[in-house]
Amino acid sequence: MPNHTLQSAFDRCRRENRKALVAYVTAGDPDLAATARLLPALAAAGADILEVGVPFSDPMADGPVIQAACQRALAAGATLPGILEMLRGIRDRLTAPVVLFSYYNVLLQYGIEKLAADSVAAGIAAWLVVDMPAEEAGEIEPALHKHGLCRITLLAPTTPPDRAARLAGAAKGFVYYITVTGVTGARSELPADLAANLETLQKLSAVPVVAGFGISSPEQARTVAAHAAGVVVGSALVKLHAEAGADAACRLVSDIARALRSPA
Amino acid sequence: MENYPQNGHFGPYGGRYVAETLMPALLELEKEFLAARRDPAFQREFDLLLADYVGRPSPLYLAQRLTAQCGGAKIYLKREDLNHTGAHKVNNTIGQALLARRMGRKRLIAETGAGMHGVATATVAALFGMSCDVFMGSEDIRRQAPNVARMKMLGARVVPVDSGSATLKDAMNEALRDWVATVRDTFYVIGTVAGPHPYPVMVREFQSVIGREARAQILEKEGRLPDEVLACVGGGSNAMGIFVGFVNDMAVALTGVEAGGLGIATGKHAASIGGGSVGVLHGNKTYLLQDKFGQILETHSVSAGLDYPGVGPEHSWFHDIGRATYLSITDAEAVDAFQALCRLEGIIPALESSHAVAAAMKAAPTRGRDAVLVVCLSGRGDKDMASVEQYLAGRKG
């Protein structure tokens, strides 16, 4: 059974002299069968890491696009057990590691220890718990450590330098730098100090720093990736997938992946 | 401070389950809150505003005709309904607005259910010359129209929220989404003892004036402590405010009254402790109404202010350790109590507070005539006229 680690994904990007592309998908939107088809296709189209979002009834860090995706997925009956089963079913076909993106309550109700064990079986490499800052992470770290999983560290434009240094220094897998002060969703403009912030952060971090939130086009991706190890594309992909289908979503991933191969 | 929750934890409850973007703001807020508590000038200004602006102390009133009708324990009402703006909410919004000014913030945001917290926030925004956006579910905008008009008159913008059940929980989601984008210049005025630390302890502190006054007043009137203190619990800020005055008096029973809606067995209720399980929502770990997969359930209560799927984390802790007892009152019982208080005492209570009155009316006959109950009458019911008329019309039809 393939075991795609985050490190092997970043190593491959480095060898191929390009930046990593992390693609976010809300699992179960519009249903789990569609997600099972979409994830391998996105990896084949050029996604280096797949971020699989667990739908939540109250996604308070998300903008309208991912809120709507959560609603569609929940209406179609998506649950965390169902998502894990879907991932187990496709893990042999996936050529990229999976990061499970979730609000904490859904993980907590599943059971943290059981979820860590079942994550390994589903080919999940890391958890990104959007509403769990470092202060509360002691609740999940023993289980993650025991099963060899990473907890992805989020840093924001509001994170002060001393805190950023402390959190980035202890990060595993990769650091997810939130490019904008706000919720998820495409932005026409990104902050002016983004490049400087990313470069400072990469110096402090023992693991690659990727930038997410607001990135929607190959041009934006290339500009941001010049200062990071990679970029995350989320809402733009979710929106395109909902409006124009899987092929269009794969084309966007393929276009961004191409942009990340050529220097800015 | 007594019972200060280290890192915001009340036993296993509370905490700071928020996006990293908000963490620095919460750490800064806690620091400022602790500094303000030690600052005599801050305390002086807070106390002066509570006295001259809010009209404190609020009276402790012996409801003689209600007592006679129930036939048992004496029922005292702590008259938070007589506060400026008509509810206990203003105690807290003054405290938070003073903090906002101290921190240089010029814009306030708030979530509101019944609209009382929204009105109280709009009021202090006007008082301190700050701008104010209040997030309110569109369903609540419909059923609490008088408060929407009040907020607008006070200069606030009321932002309708259509997502989910379009009630208080959804308003809080939207307020958090706004705050995560505006955190550098905006102060989020949370209206209850829930949300991420330090909100639960901070709101408790600003509402503790209710319990301090009530304890002194009952000692003066009765020469002894009450047997039981009752208050309604949605998030639970009026309840925590009055409980904290008596929490160390172990002989005083503390009773929190949740919204039983159509009955716990029907699933259409808002009793997080009575009918929920432990989870994490809106920044804190607490009892929640959720399905087995951790999705938050829609709630029901005739009272918009109690129509919320969570409860303050310290209430969850009080429930677990047995320091307080939580029970529920149905829509029908609350409306009956609403009418009883109107007709017997000439007091129109908020539907939220009517839940506590209903619980007291049930408890009084089970105790002797020398027993004493104190009910927190957290707000007045002018805002609820349309809801009650509609409910009564439905009951007749």
XYZ file of C-alpha atoms in Angstrom:
661
model
C 0.000 0.000 0.000
C 1.492 3.379 -0.931
C 2.492 5.628 1.915
C 2.715 9.182 0.658
C 4.243 11.406 3.274
C 4.205 15.167 3.279
C 7.974 15.167 3.301
C 8.194 12.978 0.210
C 5.788 15.343 -1.573
C 7.920 18.401 -0.774
C 11.142 16.506 -1.575
C 9.807 15.633 -4.988
C 8.898 19.270 -5.655
C 12.384 20.343 -4.666
C 13.975 17.732 -6.940
C 11.792 18.888 -9.803
C 12.568 22.525 -9.016
C 8.964 23.626 -8.546
C 6.593 24.718 -5.846
C 4.023 22.459 -4.199
C 0.326 22.710 -4.951
C -2.109 21.844 -2.173
C -5.667 21.328 -3.452
C -8.615 21.643 -1.050
C -11.876 19.792 -1.592
C -14.950 19.613 0.668
C -15.587 15.893 1.021
C -19.033 14.767 -0.031
C -19.792 17.790 -2.223
C -22.018 16.981 -4.020
C -21.649 13.388 -2.777
C -18.881 11.032 -1.642
C -18.796 9.083 -4.909
C -17.955 12.330 -6.726
C -15.180 13.091 -4.216
C -13.795 9.581 -4.684
C -13.486 10.286 -8.405
C -12.236 13.844 -7.980
C -9.321 13.281 -5.576
C -7.260 10.893 -7.771
C -8.015 13.110 -10.780
C -6.732 16.220 -8.974
C -3.556 14.378 -7.972
C -3.072 13.251 -11.574
C -3.655 16.844 -12.742
C -0.803 18.092 -10.592
C -1.918 18.463 -6.962
C 0.987 17.458 -4.707
C -1.047 17.340 -1.489
C -4.807 16.825 -1.139
C -6.582 18.667 1.627
C -9.842 16.880 2.339
C -12.352 19.081 4.158
C -14.801 17.464 6.565
C -18.123 19.318 6.248
C -19.414 21.033 9.397
C -22.773 22.622 10.130
C -21.138 25.804 11.479
C -17.973 26.526 9.498
C -17.180 29.870 11.130
C -13.728 30.289 9.566
C -15.078 29.810 6.061
C -16.507 32.188 3.512
C -19.704 31.656 1.495
C -18.226 29.190 -1.056
C -17.092 26.588 1.468
C -20.145 27.216 3.677
C -22.318 26.281 0.704
C -20.144 23.241 -0.059
C -20.544 22.071 3.561
C -24.307 22.463 3.298
C -24.447 20.462 0.049
C -22.258 17.716 1.500
C -24.275 17.445 4.715
C -27.540 17.461 2.777
C -26.182 14.539 0.746
C -25.422 12.670 3.981
C -21.643 13.046 4.297
C -20.249 11.946 7.671
C -16.700 11.468 8.933
C -17.041 7.640 9.005
C -18.256 7.795 5.402
C -15.344 10.039 4.393
C -12.802 7.671 5.970
C -14.382 4.724 4.173
C -14.231 6.627 0.877
C -10.543 7.449 1.459
C -9.742 3.817 2.298
C -11.362 2.835 -0.968
C -9.199 5.121 -3.124
C -5.908 5.106 -1.241
C -4.271 2.653 -3.655
C -5.051 4.987 -6.533
C -3.921 8.220 -4.838
C -0.523 9.566 -5.796
C -0.535 12.365 -3.203
C -0.698 12.499 0.611
C -3.966 13.512 2.254
C -4.433 16.168 4.931
C -7.711 15.927 6.826
C -9.097 19.455 7.303
C -11.799 19.802 9.949
C -13.433 21.762 12.713
C -12.641 20.088 15.998
C -16.109 19.028 17.098
C -16.551 16.505 14.296
C -13.220 14.858 15.191
C -14.013 14.952 18.908
C -17.334 13.141 18.462
C -15.660 10.408 16.377
C -13.132 9.825 19.167
C -9.579 11.153 18.904
C -7.669 7.911 19.500
C -9.904 5.897 17.176
C -9.727 8.597 14.514
C -5.921 8.658 14.639
C -5.792 4.885 14.110
C -8.428 5.003 11.357
C -6.658 7.932 9.685
C -3.568 5.803 9.128
C -5.719 3.091 7.559
C -7.291 5.721 5.270
C -3.932 7.041 4.080
C -4.189 10.359 5.931
C -0.831 11.954 6.712
C -1.894 14.908 8.840
C -4.790 16.741 10.482
C -5.445 20.429 10.081
C -7.883 21.443 12.809
C -8.931 24.955 11.935
C -10.359 25.896 15.350
C -7.637 24.328 17.462
C -4.766 26.706 18.250
C -1.547 25.464 19.848
C -2.999 26.241 23.288
C -5.570 23.431 22.985
C -3.566 20.978 20.857
C -2.496 18.879 23.838
C -5.842 17.129 23.434
C -4.876 15.517 20.142
C -1.087 15.445 20.055
C -0.517 12.207 22.012
C -2.826 10.302 19.632
C -1.253 11.899 16.546
C 2.250 11.164 17.797
C 1.389 7.555 18.603
C 0.145 6.943 15.071
C 2.839 8.928 13.260
C 0.496 11.702 12.088
C 1.286 15.433 11.910
C -0.761 18.341 13.195
C -0.520 21.161 10.658
C 0.343 24.495 12.271
C -1.607 27.517 11.092
C -0.073 30.970 11.299
C -1.851 34.206 10.464
C -0.953 37.797 9.572
C -2.056 38.678 13.126
C 0.347 36.193 14.765
C 3.054 38.254 16.526
C 6.715 37.492 15.622
C 7.649 35.774 18.903
C 4.603 33.524 18.739
C 5.241 32.770 15.050
C 8.835 31.830 15.832
C 7.782 29.502 18.648
C 5.007 27.806 16.657
C 6.927 27.543 13.372
C 9.961 26.138 15.165
C 7.850 23.296 16.577
C 5.795 22.652 13.423
C 5.529 19.249 11.745
C 4.679 18.435 8.120
C 4.280 21.987 6.883
C 3.269 25.410 8.147
C 0.056 26.766 6.654
C 0.340 30.541 6.447
C -3.043 32.253 6.195
C -2.371 35.027 3.681
C -5.281 37.285 4.616
C -6.873 38.408 7.860
C -10.292 36.905 7.249
C -12.266 33.839 6.268
C -11.579 31.512 3.336
C -12.486 32.701 -0.144
C -10.978 34.109 -3.314
C -9.532 37.644 -3.155
C -8.629 39.865 -6.074
C -5.721 41.338 -4.136
C -3.411 39.863 -1.527
C -1.705 41.886 1.226
C 1.319 43.957 0.200
C 3.515 42.595 3.012
C 2.777 38.957 2.139
C 6.126 38.258 0.460
C 8.150 39.641 3.358
C 6.049 37.770 5.934
C 6.440 34.480 4.096
C 10.193 34.833 3.780
C 10.604 35.710 7.454
C 8.502 32.735 8.380
C 10.402 30.295 6.190
C 13.592 31.257 8.050
C 11.947 30.458 11.388
C 10.364 27.206 10.294
C 11.941 23.768 10.261
C 9.343 22.585 7.731
C 8.079 24.033 4.418
C 5.748 27.032 4.575
C 2.762 27.048 2.240
C 0.412 29.968 1.720
C -3.348 29.656 1.536
C -6.609 31.684 1.596
C -7.580 33.880 -1.288
C -5.513 32.264 -4.072
C -7.622 31.631 -7.151
C -5.578 31.985 -10.339
C -2.316 30.624 -11.792
C -0.892 34.176 -11.781
C -1.664 34.708 -8.084
C -0.300 31.266 -7.279
C 2.957 31.961 -9.081
C 3.397 35.358 -7.414
C 2.823 33.964 -3.920
C 4.803 30.768 -4.516
C 7.900 32.836 -5.317
C 8.111 33.411 -1.550
C 6.851 30.062 -0.224
C 7.314 26.326 -0.600
C 3.853 26.046 -2.069
C 0.312 27.357 -2.231
C -3.147 26.133 -1.311
C -6.058 26.590 -3.670
C -9.426 26.034 -1.974
C -12.539 28.118 -2.491
C -11.767 28.816 -6.161
C -11.512 25.073 -6.803
C -14.634 24.240 -4.801
C -16.593 26.926 -6.658
C -15.410 25.824 -10.083
C -16.119 22.181 -9.288
C -19.669 23.045 -8.181
C -20.387 25.261 -11.175
C -18.494 23.621 -14.026
C -17.693 20.069 -12.907
C -14.684 17.898 -12.224
C -12.962 18.401 -15.570
C -12.917 22.157 -15.104
C -11.565 21.716 -11.558
C -8.785 19.484 -12.856
C -7.944 22.012 -15.567
C -7.547 24.743 -12.940
C -5.251 22.503 -10.900
C -3.282 21.638 -13.992
C -2.967 25.342 -14.949
C -1.806 26.310 -11.468
C 0.612 23.379 -11.318
C 2.112 24.556 -14.600
C 2.454 28.088 -13.263
C 4.291 26.715 -10.228
C 6.847 25.022 -12.472
C 7.959 28.246 -14.111
C 9.580 30.956 -12.000
C 7.733 34.215 -11.379
C -9.825 36.863 41.046
C -11.595 34.059 42.838
C -12.200 30.985 40.665
C -10.152 32.414 37.803
C -10.026 29.691 35.160
C -6.410 29.000 34.238
C -6.135 29.041 30.429
C -9.874 29.469 30.410
C -10.760 25.972 31.572
C -13.586 25.209 34.004
C -12.780 21.581 34.658
C -12.810 20.044 31.174
C -14.928 22.891 29.746
C -14.189 26.277 28.215
C -10.890 26.871 26.431
C -10.042 28.814 23.294
C -11.041 26.790 20.246
C -10.597 29.475 17.612
C -8.668 30.056 14.402
C -5.072 31.207 14.905
C -6.024 34.591 13.400
C -8.024 35.348 16.563
C -5.644 33.922 19.173
C -3.436 37.016 19.508
C -6.553 39.177 20.004
C -7.843 36.866 22.723
C -4.488 36.897 24.504
C -4.392 40.691 24.310
C -7.985 40.941 25.524
C -7.272 38.760 28.544
C -4.245 40.859 29.437
C -6.238 44.095 29.190
C -9.158 42.645 31.121
C -6.904 41.572 33.984
C -5.158 44.951 33.988
C -8.484 46.811 33.959
C -9.765 44.829 36.951
C -6.769 45.994 38.959
C -7.173 49.580 37.802
C -9.206 51.592 40.349
C -10.030 54.236 37.709
C -11.607 51.581 35.463
C -13.619 50.160 38.347
C -14.736 53.639 39.427
C -15.983 54.515 35.966
C -17.723 51.140 35.603
C -19.449 51.507 38.977
C -20.467 55.098 38.255
C -22.041 54.132 34.925
C -23.855 51.201 36.535
C -25.277 53.596 39.130
C -26.085 56.728 37.125
C -26.608 55.352 33.614
C -28.075 51.886 34.229
C -29.856 52.885 37.444
C -28.336 50.293 39.757
C -28.805 48.798 42.221
C -31.837 47.089 40.714
C -34.518 46.417 43.333
C -35.170 43.060 44.954
C -38.960 42.901 44.989
C -41.158 40.581 47.039
C -43.872 39.389 44.637
C -46.637 39.039 47.231
C -49.577 38.201 44.992
C -47.551 35.671 42.997
C -46.387 34.173 46.314
C -49.961 33.965 47.596
C -51.175 32.376 44.368
C -48.451 29.713 44.442
C -48.996 28.970 48.141
C -45.563 28.252 49.548
C -42.153 29.881 49.524
C -41.809 33.654 49.271
C -40.825 34.654 45.739
C -38.469 37.599 45.339
C -37.695 39.051 41.929
C -34.319 40.603 41.157
C -35.521 43.373 38.871
C -32.940 43.457 36.064
C -35.899 44.383 33.833
C -35.757 47.850 35.370
C -32.247 48.512 34.091
C -31.733 51.083 31.350
C -32.379 49.227 28.041
C -34.610 46.749 29.876
C -32.380 43.805 30.691
C -29.251 42.650 32.487
C -27.297 42.724 29.208
C -26.216 46.352 29.631
C -24.087 45.547 32.718
C -21.792 43.562 30.469
C -21.809 45.819 27.419
C -20.707 48.787 29.545
C -17.809 46.745 30.907
C -16.758 45.577 27.443
C -17.164 49.022 25.858
C -14.887 50.480 28.544
C -12.353 47.784 27.663
C -12.754 48.518 23.947
C -12.048 52.207 24.571
C -9.042 51.303 26.721
C -7.738 49.155 23.839
C -8.288 51.917 21.267
C -10.988 50.086 19.331
C -13.501 52.279 17.504
C -15.906 49.662 16.186
C -18.090 47.232 18.142
C -19.731 44.121 16.753
C -22.188 41.849 18.518
C -24.438 38.878 17.934
C -27.962 38.978 19.260
C -30.908 36.614 19.588
C -33.783 38.383 21.339
C -32.144 41.680 20.530
C -31.556 42.710 24.141
C -27.783 42.284 23.855
C -27.881 44.001 20.472
C -29.753 46.954 21.968
C -27.370 47.060 24.930
C -24.376 47.062 22.577
C -25.912 49.705 20.295
C -26.570 51.769 23.423
C -22.974 51.748 24.665
C -21.695 52.349 21.123
C -23.759 55.548 21.097
C -22.590 56.425 24.604
C -18.904 56.036 23.712
C -19.123 57.348 20.134
C -18.229 54.048 18.475
C -19.672 52.456 15.348
C -21.691 49.283 15.840
C -22.747 46.344 13.672
C -25.134 43.807 15.183
C -25.511 40.362 13.576
C -29.001 38.940 13.955
C -30.702 35.902 12.444
C -33.420 36.854 9.975
C -35.887 34.657 11.888
C -35.102 36.648 15.055
C -35.364 39.949 13.162
C -38.906 38.885 12.321
C -39.941 37.877 15.842
C -38.143 40.666 17.719
C -39.015 43.634 15.484
C -39.221 46.254 18.284
C -35.604 45.626 19.255
C -34.473 45.873 15.633
C -36.083 49.319 15.466
C -34.389 50.319 18.746
C -30.951 49.283 17.507
C -31.365 51.255 14.292
C -32.625 54.287 16.218
C -29.473 54.115 18.358
C -27.343 54.304 15.230
C -26.337 50.657 14.869
C -26.450 48.674 11.659
C -28.412 45.407 11.958
C -26.917 42.762 9.670
C -29.417 39.997 8.808
C -28.053 36.439 8.858
C -29.839 33.903 6.670
C -27.595 30.864 7.074
C -28.586 27.756 9.057
C -31.655 28.246 11.226
C -31.255 32.059 10.954
C -31.155 32.410 14.743
C -28.598 33.190 17.464
C -26.062 30.456 16.611
C -25.892 31.627 13.005
C -25.572 35.251 14.110
C -22.587 34.227 16.237
C -20.985 32.398 13.276
C -21.324 35.540 11.193
C -19.996 37.810 13.955
C -16.947 35.529 14.244
C -16.454 35.682 10.455
C -16.552 39.466 10.616
C -14.177 39.554 13.580
C -11.617 37.268 11.937
C -11.386 39.846 9.134
C -11.500 43.009 11.262
C -9.807 41.912 14.463
C -7.175 44.647 14.336
C -9.665 47.494 14.857
C -12.885 45.844 15.999
C -13.957 44.744 19.477
C -16.325 41.767 19.562
C -18.820 42.288 22.397
C -20.028 38.762 23.237
C -23.303 38.887 25.140
C -23.110 35.761 27.228
C -20.791 33.651 29.398
C -19.787 31.543 26.394
C -17.309 31.821 23.540
C -13.539 31.557 23.802
C -11.655 32.504 26.967
C -11.609 35.176 28.382
C -15.238 35.904 27.429
C -16.920 33.494 29.883
C -14.973 34.793 32.880
C -15.093 38.405 31.699
C -18.865 38.418 31.183
C -19.282 36.654 34.554
C -17.252 39.405 36.164
C -19.267 42.222 34.560
C -22.576 40.503 35.476
C -21.501 39.591 39.021
C -23.030 42.852 40.237
C -26.434 41.096 40.037
C -25.463 38.447 42.586
C -23.568 40.830 44.881
C -26.556 43.138 45.115
C -29.089 40.306 45.457
C -27.153 38.712 48.320
C -26.905 41.978 50.253
C -30.563 42.821 49.553
C -31.966 39.487 50.705
C -29.842 39.601 53.864
C -31.279 43.031 54.576
C -34.892 42.058 53.875
C -35.002 38.553 55.324
C -32.002 38.520 57.636
C -30.870 35.326 55.987
C -29.814 33.779 52.692
C -32.405 32.381 50.279
C -33.071 28.663 49.974
C -32.894 28.751 46.206
C -31.821 31.115 43.438
C -33.350 30.571 39.991
C -32.449 32.039 36.608
C -33.030 31.207 32.961
C -30.116 29.801 30.968
C -29.539 30.216 27.257
C -25.842 30.992 27.181
C -26.383 31.751 30.855
C -25.085 35.253 31.614
C -27.860 36.439 33.936
C -27.760 33.074 35.695
C -23.986 33.184 36.156
C -24.223 36.815 37.266
C -26.618 35.982 40.076
C -25.157 32.526 40.902
C -21.689 33.902 41.467
C -22.991 35.936 44.413
C -24.120 32.750 46.173
C -21.748 30.106 44.834
C -19.811 29.866 48.089
C -22.991 29.695 50.183
C -23.358 25.955 49.869
C -26.791 25.887 51.524
C -28.237 28.033 48.724
C -29.556 25.862 45.894
C -28.766 27.254 42.443
C -31.201 26.379 39.664
C -30.635 27.102 35.983
C -33.726 26.919 33.792
C -33.244 25.892 30.169
C -35.712 26.273 27.309
C -37.680 23.031 27.026
C -39.482 24.179 23.865
C -42.143 21.624 22.945
C -40.598 19.160 25.435
C -37.190 17.471 25.590
C -38.631 14.226 24.212
C -39.814 15.980 21.025
C -36.281 17.079 20.136
C -37.660 20.601 19.610
C -35.997 22.445 22.465
C -32.870 24.397 23.393
C -31.842 22.584 26.597
C -28.139 21.945 26.033
C -27.468 20.485 29.463
C -30.796 18.671 29.778
C -30.749 17.167 26.310
C -27.243 17.555 24.890
C -23.722 16.141 25.022
C -20.201 17.552 25.322
C -18.655 19.163 22.263
C -16.887 22.243 20.919
C -18.633 25.195 19.291
C -17.953 28.927 19.090
C -14.610 28.705 20.813
C -15.491 26.668 23.883
C -16.025 23.104 25.027
C -19.397 22.686 26.684
C -22.723 20.854 26.475
C -24.186 21.184 22.989
C -27.172 20.026 21.018
C -25.605 17.950 18.264
C -26.030 14.724 16.360
C -23.721 11.744 16.837
C -21.437 13.001 14.059
C -20.856 16.348 15.763
C -23.114 18.423 13.518
C -24.924 21.120 15.472
C -28.692 20.706 15.645
C -31.310 23.351 15.090
C -32.999 24.420 18.276
C -36.466 25.573 19.182
C -37.747 27.918 21.843
C -40.584 30.434 21.972
C -37.916 32.709 23.411
C -35.338 33.966 20.905
C -32.808 34.713 23.642
C -32.685 31.065 24.766
C -32.769 29.618 21.248
C -29.111 28.537 21.191
C -27.555 25.049 20.989
C -24.822 25.650 23.585
C -24.382 26.930 27.130
C -21.628 28.742 29.008
C -18.815 26.351 29.996
C -18.968 27.195 33.696
C -22.604 26.075 33.745
C -21.494 22.741 32.261
C -18.966 22.506 35.061
C -21.526 23.467 37.753
C -23.795 20.745 36.361
C -21.085 18.082 36.468
C -19.963 18.901 40.020
C -23.542 19.329 41.217
C -23.145 22.935 42.365
C -26.169 23.946 40.315
C -29.185 22.015 39.071
C -30.436 22.506 35.525
C -34.023 21.822 34.573
C -36.207 22.869 31.689
C -39.484 24.694 31.223
C -41.594 24.291 28.080
C -42.870 27.067 25.827
C -46.367 26.543 27.248
C -45.223 26.784 30.889
C -43.168 29.891 30.122
C -46.095 31.652 28.443
C -48.351 30.721 31.404
C -45.804 32.250 33.785
C -45.531 35.307 31.542
C -49.294 35.835 31.831
C -49.334 35.150 35.570
C -46.712 37.795 36.245
C -48.536 40.293 34.025
C -51.882 39.760 35.757
C -50.757 39.236 39.348
C -47.915 41.707 39.649
C -48.303 44.165 36.771
C -44.899 43.172 35.471
C -44.443 42.136 31.845
C -41.405 39.852 31.877
C -39.233 38.825 28.939
C -40.097 35.358 27.622
C -36.559 34.316 28.574
C -37.062 35.381 32.208
C -40.553 33.816 32.191
C -38.833 30.411 32.126
C -37.243 31.189 35.512
C -40.549 32.526 36.862
C -42.283 29.305 35.752
C -39.685 27.192 37.547
C -40.161 29.270 40.716
C -43.944 28.875 40.495
C -43.434 25.101 40.396
C -40.881 25.108 43.219
C -42.692 27.449 45.635
C -45.569 25.103 46.605
C -43.093 22.291 47.348
C -41.435 24.415 50.038
C -42.825 25.816 53.289
C -44.049 29.394 53.739
C -40.853 30.331 55.543
C -38.733 29.352 52.540
C -37.297 32.082 50.291
C -36.758 31.966 46.534
C -34.891 34.599 44.524
C -35.653 34.712 40.795
C -33.544 36.709 38.403
C -36.044 38.650 36.311
C -33.446 39.248 33.629
C -35.458 41.440 31.276
C -38.745 43.035 30.401
C -41.144 41.680 27.827
C -42.172 44.659 25.708
C -40.272 43.068 22.806
C -42.307 39.863 23.158
C -45.833 41.194 22.651
C -46.112 39.915 19.080
C -44.594 36.508 19.929
C -46.952 35.971 22.865
C -50.048 37.134 20.963
C -49.154 34.807 18.120
C -48.509 31.927 20.519
C -51.827 32.446 22.315
C -53.708 32.726 19.024
C -52.165 29.420 17.954
C -53.129 27.801 21.254
C -56.769 28.888 20.864
C -56.918 27.882 17.213
